[in-house]
Coordinates of N, CA and C in Angstrom, one line a residue:
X1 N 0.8 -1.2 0.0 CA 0.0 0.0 0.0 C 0.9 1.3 0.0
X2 N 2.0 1.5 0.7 CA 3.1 2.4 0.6 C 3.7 2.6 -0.5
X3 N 3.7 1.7 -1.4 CA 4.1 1.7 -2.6 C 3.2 2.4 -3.5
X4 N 1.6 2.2 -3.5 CA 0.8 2.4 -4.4 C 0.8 3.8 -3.8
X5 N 1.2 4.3 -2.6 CA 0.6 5.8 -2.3 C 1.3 6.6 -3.1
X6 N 2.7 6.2 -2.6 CA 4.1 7.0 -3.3 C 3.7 6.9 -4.9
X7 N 3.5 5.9 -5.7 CA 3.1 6.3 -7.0 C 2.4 6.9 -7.3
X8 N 1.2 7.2 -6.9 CA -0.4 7.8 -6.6 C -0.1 9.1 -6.5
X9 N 1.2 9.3 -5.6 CA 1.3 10.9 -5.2 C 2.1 11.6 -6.0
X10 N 2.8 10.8 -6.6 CA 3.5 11.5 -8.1 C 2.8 11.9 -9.4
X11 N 1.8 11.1 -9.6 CA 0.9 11.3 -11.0 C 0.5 12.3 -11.0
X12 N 0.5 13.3 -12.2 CA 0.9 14.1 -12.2 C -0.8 14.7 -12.9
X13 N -1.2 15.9 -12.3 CA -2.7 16.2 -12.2 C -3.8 15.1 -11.6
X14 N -3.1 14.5 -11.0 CA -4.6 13.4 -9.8 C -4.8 14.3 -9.2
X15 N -5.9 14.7 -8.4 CA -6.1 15.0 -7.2 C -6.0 14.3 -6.2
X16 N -5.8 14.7 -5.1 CA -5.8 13.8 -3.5 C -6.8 12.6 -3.6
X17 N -8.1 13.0 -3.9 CA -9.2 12.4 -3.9 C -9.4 11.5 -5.0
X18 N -9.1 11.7 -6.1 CA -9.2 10.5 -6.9 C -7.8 9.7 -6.3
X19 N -6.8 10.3 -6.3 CA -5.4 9.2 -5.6 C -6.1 8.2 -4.3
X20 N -6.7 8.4 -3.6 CA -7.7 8.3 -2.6 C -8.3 7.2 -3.0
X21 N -9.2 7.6 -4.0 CA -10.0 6.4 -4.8 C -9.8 5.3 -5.2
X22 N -8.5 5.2 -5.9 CA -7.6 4.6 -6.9 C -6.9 3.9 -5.8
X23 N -6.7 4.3 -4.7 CA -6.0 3.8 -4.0 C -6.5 2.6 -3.3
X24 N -7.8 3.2 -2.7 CA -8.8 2.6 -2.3 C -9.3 1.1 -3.2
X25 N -9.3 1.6 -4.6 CA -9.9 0.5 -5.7 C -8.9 -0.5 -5.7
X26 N -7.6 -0.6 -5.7 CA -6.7 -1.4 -6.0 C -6.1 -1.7 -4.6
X27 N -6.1 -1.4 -3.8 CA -6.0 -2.0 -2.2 C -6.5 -3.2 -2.1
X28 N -8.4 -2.6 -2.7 CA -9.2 -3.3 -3.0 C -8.9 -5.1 -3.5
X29 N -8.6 -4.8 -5.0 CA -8.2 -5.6 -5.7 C -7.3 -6.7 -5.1
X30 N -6.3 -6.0 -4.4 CA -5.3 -6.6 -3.8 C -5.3 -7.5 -2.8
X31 N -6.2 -6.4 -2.2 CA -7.1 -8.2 -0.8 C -7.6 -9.4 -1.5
X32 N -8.6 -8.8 -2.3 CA -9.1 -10.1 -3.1 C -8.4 -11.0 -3.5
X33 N -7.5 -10.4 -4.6 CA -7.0 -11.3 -5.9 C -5.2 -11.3 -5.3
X34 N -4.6 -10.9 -4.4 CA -3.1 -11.5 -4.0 C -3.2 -13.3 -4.3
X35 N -3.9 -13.8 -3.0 CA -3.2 -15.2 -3.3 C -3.9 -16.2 -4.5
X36 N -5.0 -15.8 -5.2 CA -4.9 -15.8 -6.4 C -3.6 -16.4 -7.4
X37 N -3.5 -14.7 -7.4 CA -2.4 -14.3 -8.1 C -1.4 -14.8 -7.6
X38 N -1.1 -15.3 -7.0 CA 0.6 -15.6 -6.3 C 0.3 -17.1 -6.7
X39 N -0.9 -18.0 -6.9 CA -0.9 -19.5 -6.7 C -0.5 -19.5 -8.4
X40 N -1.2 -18.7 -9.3 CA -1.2 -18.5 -10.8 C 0.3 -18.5 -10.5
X41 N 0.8 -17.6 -10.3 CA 3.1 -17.4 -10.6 C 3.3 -18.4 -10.1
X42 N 2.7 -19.0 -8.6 CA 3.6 -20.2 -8.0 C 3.9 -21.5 -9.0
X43 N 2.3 -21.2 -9.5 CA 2.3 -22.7 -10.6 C 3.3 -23.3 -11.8
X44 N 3.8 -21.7 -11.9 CA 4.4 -21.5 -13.0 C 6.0 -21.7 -12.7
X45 N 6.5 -20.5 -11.6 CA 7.4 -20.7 -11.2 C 8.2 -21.1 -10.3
X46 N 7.2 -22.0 -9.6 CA 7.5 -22.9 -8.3 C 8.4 -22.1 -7.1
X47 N 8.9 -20.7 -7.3 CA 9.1 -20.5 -6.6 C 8.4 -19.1 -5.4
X48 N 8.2 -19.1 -4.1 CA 7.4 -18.4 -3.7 C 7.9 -17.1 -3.7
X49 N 9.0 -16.6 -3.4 CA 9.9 -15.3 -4.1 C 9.2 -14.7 -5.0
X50 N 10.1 -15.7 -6.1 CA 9.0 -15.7 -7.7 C 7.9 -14.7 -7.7
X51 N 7.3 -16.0 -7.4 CA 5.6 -15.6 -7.0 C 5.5 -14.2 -6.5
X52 N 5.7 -14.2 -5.6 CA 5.3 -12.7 -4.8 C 5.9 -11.5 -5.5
X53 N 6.6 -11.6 -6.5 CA 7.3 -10.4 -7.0 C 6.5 -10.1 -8.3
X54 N 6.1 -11.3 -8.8 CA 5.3 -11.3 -10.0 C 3.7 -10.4 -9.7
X55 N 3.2 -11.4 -8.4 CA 1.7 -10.5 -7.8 C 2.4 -8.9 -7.5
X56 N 3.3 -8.3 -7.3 CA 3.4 -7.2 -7.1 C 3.6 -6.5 -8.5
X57 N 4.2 -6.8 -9.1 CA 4.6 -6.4 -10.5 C 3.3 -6.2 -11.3
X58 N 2.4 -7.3 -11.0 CA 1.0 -7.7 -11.5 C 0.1 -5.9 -10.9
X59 N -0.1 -5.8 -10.0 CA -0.7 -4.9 -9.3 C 0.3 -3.5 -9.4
X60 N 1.4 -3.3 -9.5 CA 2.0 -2.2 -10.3 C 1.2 -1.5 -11.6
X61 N 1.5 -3.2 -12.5 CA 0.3 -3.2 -13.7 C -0.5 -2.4 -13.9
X62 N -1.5 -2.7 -12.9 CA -2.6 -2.3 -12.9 C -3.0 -1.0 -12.4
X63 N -2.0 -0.5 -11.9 CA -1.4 1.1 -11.0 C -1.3 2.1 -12.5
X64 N -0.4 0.9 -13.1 CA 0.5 2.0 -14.4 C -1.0 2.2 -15.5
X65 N -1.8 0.9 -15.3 CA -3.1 1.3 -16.7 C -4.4 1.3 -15.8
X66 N -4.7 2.1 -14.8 CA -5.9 2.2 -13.9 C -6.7 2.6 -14.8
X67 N -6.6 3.6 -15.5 CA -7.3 4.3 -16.5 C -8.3 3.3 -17.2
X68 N -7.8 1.7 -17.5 CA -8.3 0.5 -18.3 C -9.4 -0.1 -17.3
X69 N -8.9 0.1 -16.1 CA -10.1 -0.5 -14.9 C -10.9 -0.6 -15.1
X70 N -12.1 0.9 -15.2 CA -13.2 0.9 -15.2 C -13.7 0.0 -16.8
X71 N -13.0 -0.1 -17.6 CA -13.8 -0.4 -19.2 C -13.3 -2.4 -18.9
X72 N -12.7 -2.4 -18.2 CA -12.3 -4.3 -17.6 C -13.8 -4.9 -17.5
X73 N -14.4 -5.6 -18.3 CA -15.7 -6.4 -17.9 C -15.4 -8.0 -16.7
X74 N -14.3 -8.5 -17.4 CA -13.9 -9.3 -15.9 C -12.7 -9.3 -15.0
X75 N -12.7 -8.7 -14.3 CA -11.4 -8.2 -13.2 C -10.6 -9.5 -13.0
X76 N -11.2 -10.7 -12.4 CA -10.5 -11.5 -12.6 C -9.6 -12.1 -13.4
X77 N -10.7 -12.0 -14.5 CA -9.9 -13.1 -15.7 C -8.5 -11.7 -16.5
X78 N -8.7 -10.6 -16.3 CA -7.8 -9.6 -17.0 C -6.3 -9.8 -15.4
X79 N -6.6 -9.9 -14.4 CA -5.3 -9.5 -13.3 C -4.4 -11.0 -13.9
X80 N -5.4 -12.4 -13.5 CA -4.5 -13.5 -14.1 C -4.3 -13.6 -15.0
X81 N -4.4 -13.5 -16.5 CA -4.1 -12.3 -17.5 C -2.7 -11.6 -17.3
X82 N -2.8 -10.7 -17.0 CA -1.2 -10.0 -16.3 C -0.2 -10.8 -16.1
X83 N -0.6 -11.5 -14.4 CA 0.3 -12.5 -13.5 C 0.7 -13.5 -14.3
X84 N -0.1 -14.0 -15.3 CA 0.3 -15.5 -16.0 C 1.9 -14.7 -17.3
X85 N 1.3 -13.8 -17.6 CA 2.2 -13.6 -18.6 C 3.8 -13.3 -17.5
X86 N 3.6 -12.0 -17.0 CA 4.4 -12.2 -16.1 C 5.0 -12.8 -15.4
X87 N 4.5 -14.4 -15.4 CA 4.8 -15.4 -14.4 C 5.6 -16.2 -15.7
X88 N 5.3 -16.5 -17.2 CA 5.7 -17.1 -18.2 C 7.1 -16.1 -18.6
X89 N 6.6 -15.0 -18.5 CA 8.3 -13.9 -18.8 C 9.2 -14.3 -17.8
X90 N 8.9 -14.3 -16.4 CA 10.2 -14.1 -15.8 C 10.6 -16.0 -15.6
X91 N 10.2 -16.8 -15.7 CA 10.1 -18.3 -16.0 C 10.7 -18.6 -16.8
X92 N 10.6 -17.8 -18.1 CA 11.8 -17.5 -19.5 C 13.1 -17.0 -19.3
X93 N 13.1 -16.2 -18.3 CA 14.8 -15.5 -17.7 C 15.1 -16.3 -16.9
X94 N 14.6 -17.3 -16.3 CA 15.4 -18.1 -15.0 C 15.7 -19.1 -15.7
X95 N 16.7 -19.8 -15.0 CA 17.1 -21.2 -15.2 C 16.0 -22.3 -14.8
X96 N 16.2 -23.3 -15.4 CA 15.4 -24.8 -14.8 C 15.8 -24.6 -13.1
X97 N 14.7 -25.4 -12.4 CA 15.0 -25.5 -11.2 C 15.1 -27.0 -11.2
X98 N 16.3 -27.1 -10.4 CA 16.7 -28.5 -9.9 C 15.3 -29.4 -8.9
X99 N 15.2 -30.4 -9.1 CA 14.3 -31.4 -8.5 C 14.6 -31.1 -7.2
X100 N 15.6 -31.2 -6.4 CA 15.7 -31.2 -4.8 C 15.1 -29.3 -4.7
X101 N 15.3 -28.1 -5.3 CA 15.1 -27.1 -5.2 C 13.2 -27.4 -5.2
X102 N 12.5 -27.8 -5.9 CA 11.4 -27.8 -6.4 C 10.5 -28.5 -5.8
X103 N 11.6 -29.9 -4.7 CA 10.6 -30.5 -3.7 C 11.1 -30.1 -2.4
X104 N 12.1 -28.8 -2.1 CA 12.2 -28.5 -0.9 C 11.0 -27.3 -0.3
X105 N 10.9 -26.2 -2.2 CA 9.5 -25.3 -2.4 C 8.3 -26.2 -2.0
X106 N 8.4 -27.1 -2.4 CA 7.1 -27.8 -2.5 C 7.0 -27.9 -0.8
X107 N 7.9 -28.4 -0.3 CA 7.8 -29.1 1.2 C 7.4 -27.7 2.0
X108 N 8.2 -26.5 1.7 CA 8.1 -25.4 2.2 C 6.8 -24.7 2.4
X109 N 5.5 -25.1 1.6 CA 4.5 -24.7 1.4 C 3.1 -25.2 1.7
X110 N 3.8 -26.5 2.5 CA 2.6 -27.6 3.1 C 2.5 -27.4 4.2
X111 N 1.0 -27.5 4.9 CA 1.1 -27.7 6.2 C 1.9 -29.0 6.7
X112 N 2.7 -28.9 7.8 CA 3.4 -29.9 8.1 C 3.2 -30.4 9.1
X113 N 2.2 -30.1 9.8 CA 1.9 -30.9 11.5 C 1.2 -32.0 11.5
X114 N 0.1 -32.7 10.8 CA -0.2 -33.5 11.1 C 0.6 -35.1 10.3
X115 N 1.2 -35.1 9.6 CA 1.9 -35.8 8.6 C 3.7 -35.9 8.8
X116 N 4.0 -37.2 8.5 CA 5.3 -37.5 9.0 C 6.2 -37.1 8.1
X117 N 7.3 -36.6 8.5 CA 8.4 -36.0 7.4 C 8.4 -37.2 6.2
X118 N 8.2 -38.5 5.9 CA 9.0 -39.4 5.6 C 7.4 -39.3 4.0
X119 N 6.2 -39.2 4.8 CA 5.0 -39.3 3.8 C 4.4 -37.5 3.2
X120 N 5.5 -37.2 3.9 CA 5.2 -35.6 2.9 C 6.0 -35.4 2.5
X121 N 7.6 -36.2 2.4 CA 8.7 -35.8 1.5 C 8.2 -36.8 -0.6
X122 N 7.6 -37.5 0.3 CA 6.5 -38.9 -1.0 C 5.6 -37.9 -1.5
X123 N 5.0 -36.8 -0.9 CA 3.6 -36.6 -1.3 C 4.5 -35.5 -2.5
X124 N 5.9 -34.7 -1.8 CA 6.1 -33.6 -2.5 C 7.0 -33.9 -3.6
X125 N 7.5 -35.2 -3.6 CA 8.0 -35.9 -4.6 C 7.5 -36.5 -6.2
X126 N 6.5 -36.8 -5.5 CA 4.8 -37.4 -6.4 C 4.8 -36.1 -6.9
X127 N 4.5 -34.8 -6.3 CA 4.3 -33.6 -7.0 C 4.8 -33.2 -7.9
X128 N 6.1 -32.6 -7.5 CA 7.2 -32.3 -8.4 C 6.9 -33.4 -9.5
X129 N 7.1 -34.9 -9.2 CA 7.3 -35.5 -10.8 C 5.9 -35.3 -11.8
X130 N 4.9 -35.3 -10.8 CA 3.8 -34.8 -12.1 C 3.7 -33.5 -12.5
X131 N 4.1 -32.5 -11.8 CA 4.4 -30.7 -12.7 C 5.5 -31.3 -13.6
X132 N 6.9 -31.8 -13.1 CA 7.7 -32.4 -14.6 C 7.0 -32.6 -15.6
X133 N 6.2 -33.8 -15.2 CA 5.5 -34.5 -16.8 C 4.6 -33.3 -17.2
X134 N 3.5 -32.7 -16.7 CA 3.0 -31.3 -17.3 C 4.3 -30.3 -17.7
X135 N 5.2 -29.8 -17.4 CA 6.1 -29.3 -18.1 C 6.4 -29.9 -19.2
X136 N 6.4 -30.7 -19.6 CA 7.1 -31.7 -21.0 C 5.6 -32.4 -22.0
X137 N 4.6 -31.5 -21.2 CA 3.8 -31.3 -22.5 C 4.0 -30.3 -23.4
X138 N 3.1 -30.3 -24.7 CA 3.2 -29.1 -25.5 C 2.6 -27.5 -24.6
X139 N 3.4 -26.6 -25.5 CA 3.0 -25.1 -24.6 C 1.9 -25.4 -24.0
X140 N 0.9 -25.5 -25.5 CA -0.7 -25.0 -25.3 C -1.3 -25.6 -24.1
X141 N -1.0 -27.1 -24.1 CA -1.6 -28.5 -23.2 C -1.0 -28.0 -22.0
X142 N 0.1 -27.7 -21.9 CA 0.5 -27.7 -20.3 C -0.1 -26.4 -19.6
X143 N -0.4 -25.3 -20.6 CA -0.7 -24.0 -20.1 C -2.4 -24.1 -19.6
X144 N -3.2 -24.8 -20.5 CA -4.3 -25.3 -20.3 C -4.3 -25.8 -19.1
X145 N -4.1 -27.0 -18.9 CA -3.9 -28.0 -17.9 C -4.0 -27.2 -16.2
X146 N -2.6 -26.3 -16.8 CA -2.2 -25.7 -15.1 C -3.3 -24.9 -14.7
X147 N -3.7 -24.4 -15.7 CA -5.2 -23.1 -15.5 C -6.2 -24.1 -14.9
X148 N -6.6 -25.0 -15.6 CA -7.5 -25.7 -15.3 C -7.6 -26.9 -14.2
X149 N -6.9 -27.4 -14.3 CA -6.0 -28.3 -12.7 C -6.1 -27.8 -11.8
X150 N -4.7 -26.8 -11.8 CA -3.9 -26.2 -10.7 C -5.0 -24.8 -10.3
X151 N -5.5 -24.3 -11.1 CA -5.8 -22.6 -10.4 C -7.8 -23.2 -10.8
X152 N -8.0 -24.1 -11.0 CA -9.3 -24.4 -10.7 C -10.4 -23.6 -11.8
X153 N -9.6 -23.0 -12.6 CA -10.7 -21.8 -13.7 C -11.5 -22.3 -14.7
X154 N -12.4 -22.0 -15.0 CA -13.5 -22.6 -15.7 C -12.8 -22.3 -17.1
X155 N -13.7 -23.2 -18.4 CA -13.3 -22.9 -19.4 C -13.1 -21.5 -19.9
X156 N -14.3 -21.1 -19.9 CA -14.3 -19.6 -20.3 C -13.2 -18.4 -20.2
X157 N -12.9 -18.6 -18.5 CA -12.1 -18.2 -17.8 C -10.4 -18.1 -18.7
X158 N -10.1 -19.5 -18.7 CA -9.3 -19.9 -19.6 C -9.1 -19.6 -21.2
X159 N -10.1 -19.3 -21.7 CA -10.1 -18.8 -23.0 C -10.0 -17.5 -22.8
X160 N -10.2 -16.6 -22.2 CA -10.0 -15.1 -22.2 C -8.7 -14.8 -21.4
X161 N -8.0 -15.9 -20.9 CA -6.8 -15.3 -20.5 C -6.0 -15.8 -21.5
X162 N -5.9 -16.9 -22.3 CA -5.1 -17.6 -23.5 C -5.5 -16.9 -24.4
X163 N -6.8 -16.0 -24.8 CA -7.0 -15.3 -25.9 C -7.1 -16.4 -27.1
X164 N -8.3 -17.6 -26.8 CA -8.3 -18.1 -27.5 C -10.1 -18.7 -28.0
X165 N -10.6 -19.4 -28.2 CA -11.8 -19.9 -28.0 C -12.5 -20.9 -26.8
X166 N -13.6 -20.8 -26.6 CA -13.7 -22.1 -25.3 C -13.7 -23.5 -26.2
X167 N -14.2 -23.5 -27.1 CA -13.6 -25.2 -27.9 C -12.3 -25.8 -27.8
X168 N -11.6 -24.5 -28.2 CA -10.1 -25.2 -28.6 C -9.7 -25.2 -27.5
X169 N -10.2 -24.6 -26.1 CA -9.1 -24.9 -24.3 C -10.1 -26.3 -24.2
X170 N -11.1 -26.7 -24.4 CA -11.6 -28.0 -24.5 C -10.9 -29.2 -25.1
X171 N -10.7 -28.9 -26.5 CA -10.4 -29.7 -27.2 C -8.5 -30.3 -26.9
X172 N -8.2 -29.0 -26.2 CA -6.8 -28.9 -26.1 C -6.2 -29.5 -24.3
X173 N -7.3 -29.3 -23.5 CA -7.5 -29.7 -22.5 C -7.6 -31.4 -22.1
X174 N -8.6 -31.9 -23.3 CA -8.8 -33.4 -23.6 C -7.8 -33.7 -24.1
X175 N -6.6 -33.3 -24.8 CA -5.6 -33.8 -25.5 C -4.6 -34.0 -24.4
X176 N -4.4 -32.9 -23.5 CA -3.3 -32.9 -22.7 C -3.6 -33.8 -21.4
X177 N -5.1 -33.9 -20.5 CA -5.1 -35.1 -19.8 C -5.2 -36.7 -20.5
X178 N -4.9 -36.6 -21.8 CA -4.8 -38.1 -22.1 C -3.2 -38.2 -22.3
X179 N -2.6 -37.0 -23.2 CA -1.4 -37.4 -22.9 C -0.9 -37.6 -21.5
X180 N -1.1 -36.7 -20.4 CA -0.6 -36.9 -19.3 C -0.9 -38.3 -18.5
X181 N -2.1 -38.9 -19.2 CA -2.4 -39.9 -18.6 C -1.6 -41.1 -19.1
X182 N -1.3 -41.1 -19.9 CA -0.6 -41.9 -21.0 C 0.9 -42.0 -20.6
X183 N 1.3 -40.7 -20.3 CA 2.7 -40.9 -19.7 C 2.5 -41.6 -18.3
X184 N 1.8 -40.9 -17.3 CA 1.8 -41.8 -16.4 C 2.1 -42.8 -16.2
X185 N 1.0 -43.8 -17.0 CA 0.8 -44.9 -17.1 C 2.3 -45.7 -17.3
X186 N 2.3 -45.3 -18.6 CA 3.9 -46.2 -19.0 C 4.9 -46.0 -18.1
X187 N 5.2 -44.7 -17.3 CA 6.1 -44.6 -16.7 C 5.8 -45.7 -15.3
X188 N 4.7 -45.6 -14.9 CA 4.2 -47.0 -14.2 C 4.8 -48.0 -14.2
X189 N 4.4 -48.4 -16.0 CA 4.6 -49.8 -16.2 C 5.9 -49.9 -16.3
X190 N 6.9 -49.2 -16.8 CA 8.4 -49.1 -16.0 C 8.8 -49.4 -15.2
X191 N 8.0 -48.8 -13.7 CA 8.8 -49.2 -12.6 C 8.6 -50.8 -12.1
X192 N 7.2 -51.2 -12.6 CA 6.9 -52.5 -12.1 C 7.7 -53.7 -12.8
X193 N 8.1 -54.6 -11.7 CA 9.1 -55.7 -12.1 C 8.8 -56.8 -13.0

């Protein structure tokens, strides 16, 4: 919020009272849609850092084009919109994250009290290797998937942040849980003797 003020108080012909407003609106936004938006970057960049820098950058965003607010018909689907791209840009500047890096995030992010170190280091291992196998789908399929999986968003939802149709996140959705099921499987039939 100190951040949004100091920006707010720079713009140059706001009045107090619309800075006030604006401030108020996107405060707003920010209670709402933070862990949202931080689960969207987490998904992406597994790391919670990451994450949180991206939800800020996201809501900068939205500081720097307030002006676009009011004409936004879905708030939601435009902030994850932002965060996802921003979560896929800075994903593009970082390196791969090492497996021990990715299930120590993962371990870092679970509740840990009722469960033994021994069956949540299994649970965050199981994890990590299925985000792998979704990583090593195609863009579209994996991007689908995480939207739809991981962050729970309806088709629709999903086609207006891919900027695509709700058919083709369907059609592309069914493609990617069969491949993923498909790997599974075999990789299964692998381990068994």
């Amino acid at each position: 919020e100190q951040i949004l003020t100091w920006t707010l108080g720079r713009s140059v012909g706001q009045s107090e009272c619309d800075a006030a407003n604006t401030l108020a609106e996107i405060s707003s936004l920010a209670t709402e849609y933070s862990a949202l938006l931080f689960r969207v970057a987490f998904s992406i960049l597994r790391h919670a850092s990451d994450a949180e820098d991206v939800v800020q950058e996201t809501f900068l965003r939205v500081l720097k084009h307030r002006k676009k607010l009011a004409s936004v018909e879905n708030t939601r689907v435009w902030l994850i919109r932002i965060a996802w791209n921003l979560a896929l840009d800075r994903k593009r500047r970082l390196r791969a994250i090492p497996l021990v890096e990715e299930a120590e995030e993962i371990l870092g992010n679970r509740a840990s009290g009722e469960t033994s170190a021994e069956i949540t280091l299994g649970a965050a291992e199981e994890c990590a290797r299925i985000l792998r196998m979704i990583d090593k789908l195609p863009c579209k399929e994996h991007e689908v998937l995480r939207l739809s999986a991981i962050e729970e968003l309806a088709t629709s939802e999903i086609a207006a942040i891919l900027q695509t149709s709700e058919s083709s996140v369907r059609s592309c959705l069914f493609r990617a849980r069969q491949r993923l099921r498909e790997r599974l499987e075999a990789e299964e039939e692998g381990r068994q003797p």
